[in-house]
Structures are given as C-alpha cells and as structure tokens.
Amino acid sequence: MDRDGGTRVPEQRAPVPPPQRATGDLVQAADEHGPAASGAGLRFGVLGPVRAWRGEQPLPSGSPQQRALLAALLLRDGHTATAAELIDAIWGEDPPSQALAALRTYASRLRKVLDPGVLVSESGGYAIRAGAATLDLNEAQELATAAEKARTGGDQSRARALLNRALAHWDGEPLANVPGPYAENQRTRLSEWRLQLTETRLDLDLEAGCHAEAVSELTALTAAHPLRERLRELLMLALYRSGRQAEALAVYADTRRLLADELGVDPRPELARLQHRILRADEDLARPPADAPTFAPAPVRPAQLPASVPDFTGRASFVRELTSRLASAETTVMAVSALAGIGGVGKTTLAVHVAHAARPHFPDGQLYIDLQGAGAQATEPETVLGAFLRALGTPDPAIPDSMAERAALFRSTLDGRRVLVLLDNARDAAQIRPLLPGTAGCAALVTSRNRMVDLAGAHLVDLDVMSPDEALQLFTRIVGTERVCAEREAALDVVAACGFLPLAIRIAASRLASRRTWTVSVLAAKLADERRRLDELQAGDLAVKATFELGYGQLEPAQARAFRLLGLPDGPDISLAAAAAVLDLPEQETEDLLESLVDTSLVESAAPGRYRYHDLVRLYARSCAERDEQPPQERELALSRLLDFYLATASGVYALERPGDRLVDHLEPTGRVGVRFEEPHAAQDWMYAEAVPLLACVRQAASRPAFLRRAGDLLWAALDLAESGTNSKEYVASGTALQAAAHACGDVRAEGRVLTALANARHTAGGFDQADLDAAEGMRLSQLAADSLPGCWAPNIRGVVALYQNRYAEGEQHLTTAIENYSRGGDRPGEASALCNLSRIHLAMGRTASAVALAQNGLDIYDGLGNSLRGANARYALGLALAKDGQYAEAVRRLREALEVFRDSRQHLWEGMALFRLAEVDFAARRPAQAAANAEMALTRLRGIGGDWRRGNVLTVLGRALDAIGQSGRAQVCWRESLELFDALGSPEAETVRALLAPARAA
C-alpha cells in the first residue's frame, strides 16, 4: 500500500470484471424472478465471516475450506470458476493429493444447504447463480456508487447517509478465518476499500461541520494506520476546525518524525501545505473549499421574515427612508437602522413591511428574531447567534460555545453574502452589537422601545403615533368602508380614544369587525369610559395597556379569570397540565379557555399543549389580577397550586426512575396529584421539557415565605436537571436565590435542604470547594431542624468531594457516617450510593479487594430494587475497582453497561465520565488507540459541563494514549492544557502532568 493511502482497490480474480449495478437492482431482480426464483430469500455475507441465511435463519457454512469455496464463487458474481482455479484459490501452490475430490465434496455439501439450482456445475467448474439472493458486498457497492453520485450532485447529506449504510455492511474483518491465497488477496482488497470509503465519509463529515465527532474516529484510525497520510491530513483539519490548533500542528510534527524514522521520507506536499495554512490561521480552512463546489452543500437561504399585514397603512415617508437605507447596504459597511418608540406604536409592523419591500436587495436570505427586550429576561445574544448559524446551514457540532466565537463565526458566515437581519424588540445596544453583520452587502434593521443613541453608526428613526388620517384609514381597512362611512364621527372618536396607537386601533377594529351586531358608536361609547382605558399621553406601555384593556373587557368571566391567573407564573411558557393546576380546573375545560384566549390574540400558542404571553400582555394580565382578582389571596393560591403540581409531578418522576429511594417519603405534602407516568422515558421527557418553567417556579417561590419548603423540595426532586449537566447553571441560580430567602426568613429546615441540593449540583459541576461548604452547612442546619434527610445526603456528598480532593481518610469518615444514617432510616438506595462512593475511596487508598466488594454490594442492592439509573452508578464504581484489580474485560463490560443507561437516561455528564473511564481501562490494558478514541468522545460529551477538573483528567489520559501511539506532539499539547487547568484550580494532579511534560522540556 502506498503511504498516502491512494492505492486503488485491486480487481477481483474473475474471468470477467463484475458488472456495475445501479441502486435498486437487487430489488428489481427479486420482482422479476418472483417467489419461485432460485435463491429467493437467500442472503450471503463476505464482509465479515462467510455466512449464508435463508430469510432470518442462518445456514451452516461448513469447514474453513468449504467457506473458502463459497467465498471464491460468491466473489465471481455468477461467473464460472474452473476446478483448477478453485483448487489454486483454496490451497495455493501446494494442494493436497486429493484436492479435486475434496473440492467435489465441499460443493456437494453446499448444494444440500443452498436452494436447488443455486450452485451449478458447468464446463468442468462451478458457479453460484443466486438469482434473487443478495450479497452484502454487492449491496455495499450499490450504496457506495449512489453516494458518489449524490456527492457529485452536491447532495452531501445523502452521500454521507449512503456511505454510512455501505460501511454498516462490514462485520469485522472480511472473509474472517477463511484460508487460502485467494481469500487473503480479497481480504486485503476489501479492507482497503473499506478504509477508502471511511476516508470519503470522514471527508464529508468535515465538510458538514462534524469536526469534534470526527476527531475521535480519526485518532483511532491514525493509530491503526500510522503511515496513511490522508488520515493524518483529515485529523489535522478536524482538530483545527475544533479550535485545537496546537494539536493539529503536533499531528504534523508527529507524522514528519514517523515518516523519517520508518521510511526516510518527508510528508507529502498536501500535508505540508495544510500545516502552513494552519500556521497562518487561514480563514478558508474554516469552511468548505471554494474549488470543490460539487462537494459543498447547496447554500442555505433563510427566509424568516414574518408575514407582512395585508392592511399596512401610512408611514410612507418612513418606508421610503428605510428602504433607501437598506438598498445602500451593498456599498456600506454597518448599514444599520434602528426604530424606536413606545410599545404598540407599530415598530415591528413597519420593520417587517420594509424588510419585505427590500428583499430583492438581499437575495441570500433574511433572518428574524424577537429579542424579548421588553420582558424580565431578554434573549441572550449567544442563543440568537446559535439560532442564526443553524438557519445559515451551520451544523450544531460546529457552533462554538462562547458568544465571542459565535459572533465571529456569524460574521465569517455572512462574508460574501447579502443578508438582511431583522432584530425585533431589542433591549439595548449591548444586546444587539454581537448580532450585527460586519461586511458590506448585509444590513440590520432593529426595533426597540429604547432610543439607541449609543449604537455607533446606526441610522436612528423615532416612530410616533399615527396621524388622525392614517389612523382612520387603518381602522377603515379592518372594519370596512360601509360601516365607517355611516358613522365617521364615531370612528374618529374611536381612533382618538386609542391615542392613534396602531396596536390599539388594530385590536379595537378587529373586535368590531368580528361583532356584526355592534355599531361603531357602541365601540366609541365603550372607549369613552375612562375606567376601561388609560390616557395615551402617559408613558410608554400605558398606551398599550389601554389597548389591552379593550380586549380584556370583552372576555367572559371564566376567560378573564384564566387570563389574569395564567399571567402570574414567571416561566416563559406554560403547559396545559400546569395551566389546569393554576386554574384548578380539568384539562379539557382549561384547554377550551386557553384556545378562546388565543382567538382573542391575548395568549399565543407556543406549541401543541403549550401557551405563552407576549411580555407586555403578561404585565397587563398581572395588573388585572392585582386589581380584579377576588378574593385577593386567590393569586397566591394559584401560584401555590402550580408549585404543588410541579412538586407532585417531579417527585413522581424521581420515584419512577429510582425505585426504593426514600427521598420522596420526606418531601412536603402537596394538595395535587400531578402528572403520572408509566415508563421512565416519558417521565424524562416531561422533566426536560418543563425544566425552565419549573426552575422559574422555584425562583418565584423565593419571595413567598410560605412556599420556601415546598420549593426547596422541588429543587431536590428535580436533581436530574443538575446531574445531567443540561440545566445545571439555571438550577444553581434558582437554588441560590431560594437559599438566600430561606436564610432571611430564618427557616433552617428549608435552608438546610436547599444547601444540600446545591452541594449535590455544585460537586457535579466541578465546584468542589463550595459544594463542601454547602454540604457542611446543610448538615449543621439539618441537625438544628431535626431533619434526617440532609443528614444522610450531606456526608455522602462530602465524601465524594473529599475523594476528588485526595482527602481519603476524611472522605472515608464522611461516607461511613452516611452509610450509618441511611441504614438507620431504612434508605437502601442511599446506603448503596454511599457504599459505591466508599468503594472509590478504598480504591484510592490501595484497598482494591475491599473496593470491589463494596461496589458489588451496592450493585446488588440497586439490582434488587430494580433501580437501573442508580445501578448504572454502581456499575461505574465496580468497573473502576475491577480495572484496578487487573480484570480489564469485566471492567469494560460493567462500564459499558453503565454507559448504555447513562445515554438512555440523558445523563450527559455521566455518559462523558463513563467514556473517560473506559479510556483509562483501555490504556491500562495496552489498547492506546481505543483509549484515545474513547477519551476524544468523552471530551466531546463533557464540553461545557462537568468543570475544568474533569476536563483536565480527560486531557491527561488522552495525552498518555496519544503518546503511546506515536503522536507525542499532540500529547504534549493535551498535557499543557490540562496543566493550565489544574494549576488554575490548585489541584495536586498538576504535579503528575508536570512529570509527563518533563522529558520534552529536558529535550
């Protein structure tokens, strides 16, 4: 094989080359032969062990020589092979004396196994006429051919999918354990072809932006094929695009040294050019090559503008002014126009209308986002950038974590394109600066209630209310000319009462248009009542509030109550079940009320079964609740019912996932049942779907002393949100607010529980020092409150923290206390948890036999209770102990069992840690290539979660594995990064890493 991996797949040894088939030929052949065709239902495999099936039933393939005969005939694609050719294929130059007789015996045995007419004798030889039978090699060839066509046609996604399907046909080494020179040649050919397909698919992965995922596979492949430079080139590119430039350069250094040592040559020119481009930080490396348009995906042209209203009225001077500004974007950098005005003045309507008019100037697309700037929690710029990058075709794995990197990638992606960005409802200039395009050809249109005088270079437009003529024209277009002309004076009274505010006029006119029995005078009389509206001359939102008052006044009593109460919760939206709890009504009745409110435009349908308020409408609904809700305590009761609902449902999810766990027995009682689930996946779906509203409910409870205990228990029951790593920041923020409130109120029981839940979340996220402090204080407060629950959990958490901080004797003491406390309370799952953690302490202290026994004891308890999620933690601990004991195969089995459960339960943190531990075991078992692959996958899964200490440990193991497979340059980069992390944390692991780096520094 040539060192650059460019060898072509050798031809099959057959008198006639196998014909190329088009995708679908096998299916067509089956249709043509019908059910009676010879070979119908037969399947053969050569991309692994040589096998045959009839339907799903495996057929005996006989001795190795008999399998060699079957393989030789299958690979001739129906062409006849003479007896001499077959003898040479099976035995080579030294056949046995009775080779011909043996050949006939093997053929006879195969005939008995296969369908009649499949193996035929002719011209002194044999052939397989399989008819409708299928061969895995032929199917893989068809898929590979189709993939090449798709790639040439620019359909990258389909090409990747087809190549993955082709590669899935391999089941280990092709023609495994088949003897003879022919099988050996074919094995080499098929293995090389598989490698070529893998390279092509990896190339497509990188073109699609799957860089981080590709690094793991490429690391293992370069270890298995160290002289194959194409793989090294792909690895360098994947690392560079993953932001790991130093490692990419280290791969080149490792490759150059290896080629010089092994072959006495330099890297091929393509590899050297790639190194120079990485050194220059060539921006073109971050996107598909311009000289390969057939490989690039079709450009994504987003068209996200909301529909323009058909009755847009007036604003002619603004339309001309803004359209002219946008048209100049082709020659202007930072073509930004910002519209400011009070809520409801028509900023969004004008901006959308202008954006539609300007679409011809922006042929590469239009982006739109509502930035929620008028609400309590405006949309974060990094969230918006992620959505915009996805809309522009950037795959999720290629989107960076930090806002600065996302903003830079956003500007790079827009370079050379002509795209309009409409940023609606912005909070301030700081929110939108990262969202602005940076090159000529693009433009931004911004709306905000605040005048952005600090937005440099922006064209500012102050939008006032409509003129009386424009306001009347808008009212007429909605209501109808006939009704308005009949009562023109009344119509003028209506628009004046609306303060000439477009949103208020639109709502009033829409109500009148939907009520044919009303006259314009009736509506004018209603608006004349000042009790139903606010003076439009008052500041900002009050004008909008007056408009909402009009809609609210038309609601039936049950609708009005629902509108008021459902505006009280702080979450961004609310589910139907949660809304039913707030209203204390059945779900069907609640749904009817919500849908009627959607019809009135006072509530929005966020998704099936979920509802939300516009931020200004929510404020208005709350003001209505303060004013109208009787008795006044009904507001608190509504929020209390919501808290009960979340606590009851979350505790049910906790109990379903953790059978036998006593936590739920210690939680505050609730007045509601909550949602009940039959299987864990549905329960997990609910927990993660409700994460943000649930945690918002916890934060909101912090201002209500009577809610503190239930809110603290809700935080504890929802610990999945912290342990998975997905919502850990929001979880800690909510808990911190709740703890401060409990402390201020002197509720030691609530504060102790919240601190214990926070300790659990913080140690999971890598904040060990604060976790230890929280757990210690939680334990102290629990003793004051005579609350046994934190007295079990807190020492368990402190024991784990002590393990991570190498305080083993102290950790053993904490965990012994935890075991005693759990046992005293009859909490068997808790006892098992502490036993598994104690196993890890004993392991660190060199007491391996005890560690294995403790972990096995914990696993037996979990399995006896049917607790699969916590059983995965026990398998994790047992895997570590078995690995230290040298039982590598059993350790891998246990860790892989844990990994399956973590993945299934969406425990991303523990999935990453299981991969890390597998890498450790692989390295100890002298499988460095597999260790490197698992460590790479662990890095990808732990990105952004788990803390720097865990990342440092993964990088250390990755460096060891890379060093063992000859990639010492990359290893040095990994160790340097881990050393920086450990030094910043003050972790003792830093000395171990320094020792690893010492030889390189000495050299």
PDB file of C-alpha atoms in Angstrom, residues 55-234:
ATOM      1  CA  GLY A  55     -34.659 -15.367   5.475  1.00  0.00           C
ATOM      2  CA  GLU A  56     -33.566 -14.831   9.066  1.00  0.00           C
ATOM      3  CA  GLN A  57     -32.404 -18.441   9.519  1.00  0.00           C
ATOM      4  CA  PRO A  58     -28.591 -18.910   9.422  1.00  0.00           C
ATOM      5  CA  LEU A  59     -27.362 -21.786   7.262  1.00  0.00           C
ATOM      6  CA  PRO A  60     -24.353 -23.983   8.127  1.00  0.00           C
ATOM      7  CA  SER A  61     -21.357 -22.972   6.010  1.00  0.00           C
ATOM      8  CA  GLY A  62     -19.127 -25.907   6.911  1.00  0.00           C
ATOM      9  CA  SER A  63     -15.380 -26.191   7.350  1.00  0.00           C
ATOM     10  CA  PRO A  64     -12.922 -23.352   6.620  1.00  0.00           C
ATOM     11  CA  GLN A  65     -12.111 -24.849   3.196  1.00  0.00           C
ATOM     12  CA  GLN A  66     -15.818 -25.164   2.381  1.00  0.00           C
ATOM     13  CA  ARG A  67     -16.265 -21.488   3.299  1.00  0.00           C
ATOM     14  CA  ALA A  68     -13.274 -20.699   1.092  1.00  0.00           C
ATOM     15  CA  LEU A  69     -15.036 -22.385  -1.845  1.00  0.00           C
ATOM     16  CA  LEU A  70     -18.260 -20.478  -1.145  1.00  0.00           C
ATOM     17  CA  ALA A  71     -16.386 -17.173  -0.915  1.00  0.00           C
ATOM     18  CA  ALA A  72     -14.453 -17.802  -4.146  1.00  0.00           C
ATOM     19  CA  LEU A  73     -17.698 -18.470  -6.021  1.00  0.00           C
ATOM     20  CA  LEU A  74     -19.612 -15.562  -4.476  1.00  0.00           C
ATOM     21  CA  LEU A  75     -16.883 -13.079  -5.370  1.00  0.00           C
ATOM     22  CA  ARG A  76     -17.069 -14.110  -9.044  1.00  0.00           C
ATOM     23  CA  ASP A  77     -20.580 -12.608  -9.273  1.00  0.00           C
ATOM     24  CA  GLY A  78     -22.140 -15.597 -11.068  1.00  0.00           C
ATOM     25  CA  HIS A  79     -19.213 -16.374 -13.409  1.00  0.00           C
ATOM     26  CA  THR A  80     -17.897 -19.922 -13.659  1.00  0.00           C
ATOM     27  CA  ALA A  81     -14.606 -20.872 -11.966  1.00  0.00           C
ATOM     28  CA  THR A  82     -12.765 -23.971 -13.176  1.00  0.00           C
ATOM     29  CA  ALA A  83     -11.760 -26.683 -10.762  1.00  0.00           C
ATOM     30  CA  ALA A  84      -8.104 -25.741 -11.208  1.00  0.00           C
ATOM     31  CA  GLU A  85      -8.819 -22.102 -10.382  1.00  0.00           C
ATOM     32  CA  LEU A  86     -10.725 -23.099  -7.273  1.00  0.00           C
ATOM     33  CA  ILE A  87      -8.027 -25.511  -6.084  1.00  0.00           C
ATOM     34  CA  ASP A  88      -5.461 -22.758  -6.539  1.00  0.00           C
ATOM     35  CA  ALA A  89      -7.727 -20.331  -4.677  1.00  0.00           C
ATOM     36  CA  ILE A  90      -8.192 -22.640  -1.682  1.00  0.00           C
ATOM     37  CA  TRP A  91      -4.777 -24.317  -1.357  1.00  0.00           C
ATOM     38  CA  GLY A  92      -2.392 -22.256  -3.470  1.00  0.00           C
ATOM     39  CA  GLU A  93       0.790 -23.858  -4.857  1.00  0.00           C
ATOM     40  CA  ASP A  94       0.766 -26.860  -2.515  1.00  0.00           C
ATOM     41  CA  PRO A  95      -2.675 -28.543  -2.803  1.00  0.00           C
ATOM     42  CA  PRO A  96      -3.305 -31.953  -1.190  1.00  0.00           C
ATOM     43  CA  SER A  97      -3.206 -35.041  -3.403  1.00  0.00           C
ATOM     44  CA  GLN A  98      -6.978 -35.463  -3.172  1.00  0.00           C
ATOM     45  CA  ALA A  99      -7.752 -31.792  -3.753  1.00  0.00           C
ATOM     46  CA  LEU A 100     -10.196 -32.416  -6.621  1.00  0.00           C
ATOM     47  CA  ALA A 101     -12.151 -34.988  -4.610  1.00  0.00           C
ATOM     48  CA  ALA A 102     -12.240 -32.672  -1.613  1.00  0.00           C
ATOM     49  CA  LEU A 103     -13.460 -29.847  -3.861  1.00  0.00           C
ATOM     50  CA  ARG A 104     -16.335 -32.008  -5.127  1.00  0.00           C
ATOM     51  CA  THR A 105     -17.234 -32.987  -1.557  1.00  0.00           C
ATOM     52  CA  TYR A 106     -17.395 -29.353  -0.478  1.00  0.00           C
ATOM     53  CA  ALA A 107     -19.554 -28.498  -3.498  1.00  0.00           C
ATOM     54  CA  SER A 108     -21.908 -31.384  -2.743  1.00  0.00           C
ATOM     55  CA  ARG A 109     -22.320 -30.264   0.859  1.00  0.00           C
ATOM     56  CA  LEU A 110     -23.053 -26.706  -0.207  1.00  0.00           C
ATOM     57  CA  ARG A 111     -25.731 -27.909  -2.662  1.00  0.00           C
ATOM     58  CA  LYS A 112     -27.547 -29.626   0.196  1.00  0.00           C
ATOM     59  CA  VAL A 113     -27.529 -26.447   2.250  1.00  0.00           C
ATOM     60  CA  LEU A 114     -28.442 -23.987  -0.512  1.00  0.00           C
ATOM     61  CA  ASP A 115     -31.596 -23.913  -2.608  1.00  0.00           C
ATOM     62  CA  PRO A 116     -31.785 -26.141  -5.699  1.00  0.00           C
ATOM     63  CA  GLY A 117     -30.170 -24.589  -8.740  1.00  0.00           C
ATOM     64  CA  VAL A 118     -28.052 -22.117  -6.798  1.00  0.00           C
ATOM     65  CA  LEU A 119     -24.696 -23.935  -7.028  1.00  0.00           C
ATOM     66  CA  VAL A 120     -24.329 -25.315 -10.583  1.00  0.00           C
ATOM     67  CA  SER A 121     -21.656 -27.404 -12.352  1.00  0.00           C
ATOM     68  CA  GLU A 122     -20.647 -26.442 -15.870  1.00  0.00           C
ATOM     69  CA  SER A 123     -17.594 -26.575 -18.135  1.00  0.00           C
ATOM     70  CA  GLY A 124     -15.616 -28.546 -15.579  1.00  0.00           C
ATOM     71  CA  GLY A 125     -16.136 -25.963 -12.872  1.00  0.00           C
ATOM     72  CA  TYR A 126     -18.699 -24.383 -10.590  1.00  0.00           C
ATOM     73  CA  ALA A 127     -20.729 -21.194 -10.317  1.00  0.00           C
ATOM     74  CA  ILE A 128     -23.287 -19.695  -7.985  1.00  0.00           C
ATOM     75  CA  ARG A 129     -26.380 -18.467  -9.795  1.00  0.00           C
ATOM     76  CA  ALA A 130     -28.026 -16.756  -6.877  1.00  0.00           C
ATOM     77  CA  GLY A 131     -30.879 -15.126  -8.761  1.00  0.00           C
ATOM     78  CA  ALA A 132     -32.812 -13.122  -6.184  1.00  0.00           C
ATOM     79  CA  ALA A 133     -30.273 -13.794  -3.441  1.00  0.00           C
ATOM     80  CA  THR A 134     -28.361 -10.853  -2.040  1.00  0.00           C
ATOM     81  CA  LEU A 135     -24.670 -10.455  -1.239  1.00  0.00           C
ATOM     82  CA  ASP A 136     -23.595  -7.842   1.312  1.00  0.00           C
ATOM     83  CA  LEU A 137     -20.671  -6.818  -0.908  1.00  0.00           C
ATOM     84  CA  ASN A 138     -22.984  -6.049  -3.842  1.00  0.00           C
ATOM     85  CA  GLU A 139     -25.270  -4.011  -1.617  1.00  0.00           C
ATOM     86  CA  ALA A 140     -22.306  -2.052  -0.263  1.00  0.00           C
ATOM     87  CA  GLN A 141     -21.088  -1.404  -3.829  1.00  0.00           C
ATOM     88  CA  GLU A 142     -24.508  -0.124  -4.875  1.00  0.00           C
ATOM     89  CA  LEU A 143     -24.679   2.210  -1.879  1.00  0.00           C
ATOM     90  CA  ALA A 144     -21.136   3.487  -2.477  1.00  0.00           C
ATOM     91  CA  THR A 145     -21.936   4.166  -6.147  1.00  0.00           C
ATOM     92  CA  ALA A 146     -25.101   6.018  -5.184  1.00  0.00           C
ATOM     93  CA  ALA A 147     -23.147   8.001  -2.579  1.00  0.00           C
ATOM     94  CA  GLU A 148     -20.626   9.093  -5.214  1.00  0.00           C
ATOM     95  CA  LYS A 149     -23.457  10.235  -7.479  1.00  0.00           C
ATOM     96  CA  ALA A 150     -25.079  12.161  -4.636  1.00  0.00           C
ATOM     97  CA  ARG A 151     -21.785  13.782  -3.752  1.00  0.00           C
ATOM     98  CA  THR A 152     -21.113  14.784  -7.344  1.00  0.00           C
ATOM     99  CA  GLY A 153     -24.607  16.244  -7.481  1.00  0.00           C
ATOM    100  CA  GLY A 154     -23.966  18.343  -4.388  1.00  0.00           C
ATOM    101  CA  ASP A 155     -26.237  16.346  -2.064  1.00  0.00           C
ATOM    102  CA  GLN A 156     -23.702  15.983   0.725  1.00  0.00           C
ATOM    103  CA  SER A 157     -26.161  14.858   3.373  1.00  0.00           C
ATOM    104  CA  ARG A 158     -27.471  11.983   1.261  1.00  0.00           C
ATOM    105  CA  ALA A 159     -23.924  10.970   0.309  1.00  0.00           C
ATOM    106  CA  ARG A 160     -22.947  10.724   3.980  1.00  0.00           C
ATOM    107  CA  ALA A 161     -26.040   8.688   4.806  1.00  0.00           C
ATOM    108  CA  LEU A 162     -25.418   6.274   1.917  1.00  0.00           C
ATOM    109  CA  LEU A 163     -21.760   5.812   2.857  1.00  0.00           C
ATOM    110  CA  ASN A 164     -22.718   5.098   6.438  1.00  0.00           C
ATOM    111  CA  ARG A 165     -25.149   2.456   5.205  1.00  0.00           C
ATOM    112  CA  ALA A 166     -22.454   0.954   2.980  1.00  0.00           C
ATOM    113  CA  LEU A 167     -19.947   0.801   5.836  1.00  0.00           C
ATOM    114  CA  ALA A 168     -22.558  -0.755   8.113  1.00  0.00           C
ATOM    115  CA  HIS A 169     -22.393  -3.930   5.986  1.00  0.00           C
ATOM    116  CA  TRP A 170     -18.943  -4.749   7.395  1.00  0.00           C
ATOM    117  CA  ASP A 171     -18.966  -7.052  10.398  1.00  0.00           C
ATOM    118  CA  GLY A 172     -15.319  -7.194  11.387  1.00  0.00           C
ATOM    119  CA  GLU A 173     -12.564  -8.463   9.098  1.00  0.00           C
ATOM    120  CA  PRO A 174     -13.823  -9.507   5.641  1.00  0.00           C
ATOM    121  CA  LEU A 175     -13.594 -13.255   4.871  1.00  0.00           C
ATOM    122  CA  ALA A 176     -12.647 -13.796   8.511  1.00  0.00           C
ATOM    123  CA  ASN A 177     -10.769 -17.078   9.149  1.00  0.00           C
ATOM    124  CA  VAL A 178     -11.105 -18.180   5.513  1.00  0.00           C
ATOM    125  CA  PRO A 179      -7.873 -19.896   4.348  1.00  0.00           C
ATOM    126  CA  GLY A 180      -6.112 -19.723   1.003  1.00  0.00           C
ATOM    127  CA  PRO A 181      -4.253 -17.161  -1.119  1.00  0.00           C
ATOM    128  CA  TYR A 182      -7.392 -16.018  -2.930  1.00  0.00           C
ATOM    129  CA  ALA A 183      -9.147 -15.154   0.343  1.00  0.00           C
ATOM    130  CA  GLU A 184      -6.023 -13.352   1.572  1.00  0.00           C
ATOM    131  CA  ASN A 185      -5.882 -11.189  -1.574  1.00  0.00           C
ATOM    132  CA  GLN A 186      -9.575 -10.414  -1.369  1.00  0.00           C
ATOM    133  CA  ARG A 187      -9.290  -9.625   2.334  1.00  0.00           C
ATOM    134  CA  THR A 188      -6.624  -7.047   1.556  1.00  0.00           C
ATOM    135  CA  ARG A 189      -8.703  -5.595  -1.268  1.00  0.00           C
ATOM    136  CA  LEU A 190     -11.894  -5.326   0.761  1.00  0.00           C
ATOM    137  CA  SER A 191     -10.133  -3.917   3.820  1.00  0.00           C
ATOM    138  CA  GLU A 192      -8.508  -1.253   1.665  1.00  0.00           C
ATOM    139  CA  TRP A 193     -11.828  -0.407   0.047  1.00  0.00           C
ATOM    140  CA  ARG A 194     -13.443  -0.088   3.465  1.00  0.00           C
ATOM    141  CA  LEU A 195     -10.703   2.307   4.503  1.00  0.00           C
ATOM    142  CA  GLN A 196     -11.191   4.370   1.339  1.00  0.00           C
ATOM    143  CA  LEU A 197     -14.938   4.591   1.988  1.00  0.00           C
ATOM    144  CA  THR A 198     -14.247   5.611   5.574  1.00  0.00           C
ATOM    145  CA  GLU A 199     -11.904   8.367   4.418  1.00  0.00           C
ATOM    146  CA  THR A 200     -14.516   9.644   1.992  1.00  0.00           C
ATOM    147  CA  ARG A 201     -17.196   9.616   4.657  1.00  0.00           C
ATOM    148  CA  LEU A 202     -14.905  11.411   7.122  1.00  0.00           C
ATOM    149  CA  ASP A 203     -14.154  13.994   4.446  1.00  0.00           C
ATOM    150  CA  LEU A 204     -17.903  14.562   4.123  1.00  0.00           C
ATOM    151  CA  ASP A 205     -18.227  14.729   7.913  1.00  0.00           C
ATOM    152  CA  LEU A 206     -15.751  17.592   7.973  1.00  0.00           C
ATOM    153  CA  GLU A 207     -17.494  19.344   5.098  1.00  0.00           C
ATOM    154  CA  ALA A 208     -20.713  19.092   7.151  1.00  0.00           C
ATOM    155  CA  GLY A 209     -19.060  20.580  10.231  1.00  0.00           C
ATOM    156  CA  CYS A 210     -18.913  17.420  12.360  1.00  0.00           C
ATOM    157  CA  HIS A 211     -15.344  18.146  13.397  1.00  0.00           C
ATOM    158  CA  ALA A 212     -15.412  17.261  17.089  1.00  0.00           C
ATOM    159  CA  GLU A 213     -17.090  13.907  16.414  1.00  0.00           C
ATOM    160  CA  ALA A 214     -14.596  13.058  13.669  1.00  0.00           C
ATOM    161  CA  VAL A 215     -11.549  13.616  15.912  1.00  0.00           C
ATOM    162  CA  SER A 216     -12.262  10.520  18.000  1.00  0.00           C
ATOM    163  CA  GLU A 217     -12.595   8.202  14.998  1.00  0.00           C
ATOM    164  CA  LEU A 218      -9.604   9.707  13.210  1.00  0.00           C
ATOM    165  CA  THR A 219      -7.437   9.353  16.292  1.00  0.00           C
ATOM    166  CA  ALA A 220      -8.163   5.610  16.399  1.00  0.00           C
ATOM    167  CA  LEU A 221      -7.660   5.228  12.631  1.00  0.00           C
ATOM    168  CA  THR A 222      -4.314   7.020  12.607  1.00  0.00           C
ATOM    169  CA  ALA A 223      -3.175   4.728  15.395  1.00  0.00           C
ATOM    170  CA  ALA A 224      -4.200   1.668  13.364  1.00  0.00           C
ATOM    171  CA  HIS A 225      -2.739   3.037  10.097  1.00  0.00           C
ATOM    172  CA  PRO A 226       0.121   5.310  11.204  1.00  0.00           C
ATOM    173  CA  LEU A 227       1.643   5.754   7.708  1.00  0.00           C
ATOM    174  CA  ARG A 228      -1.583   6.699   5.971  1.00  0.00           C
ATOM    175  CA  GLU A 229      -1.140  10.412   5.406  1.00  0.00           C
ATOM    176  CA  ARG A 230      -4.664  11.112   4.195  1.00  0.00           C
ATOM    177  CA  LEU A 231      -5.974  10.147   7.627  1.00  0.00           C
ATOM    178  CA  ARG A 232      -3.401  12.413   9.253  1.00  0.00           C
ATOM    179  CA  GLU A 233      -4.489  15.251   6.988  1.00  0.00           C
ATOM    180  CA  LEU A 234      -8.141  14.774   7.928  1.00  0.00           C
TER     181      LEU A 234
END
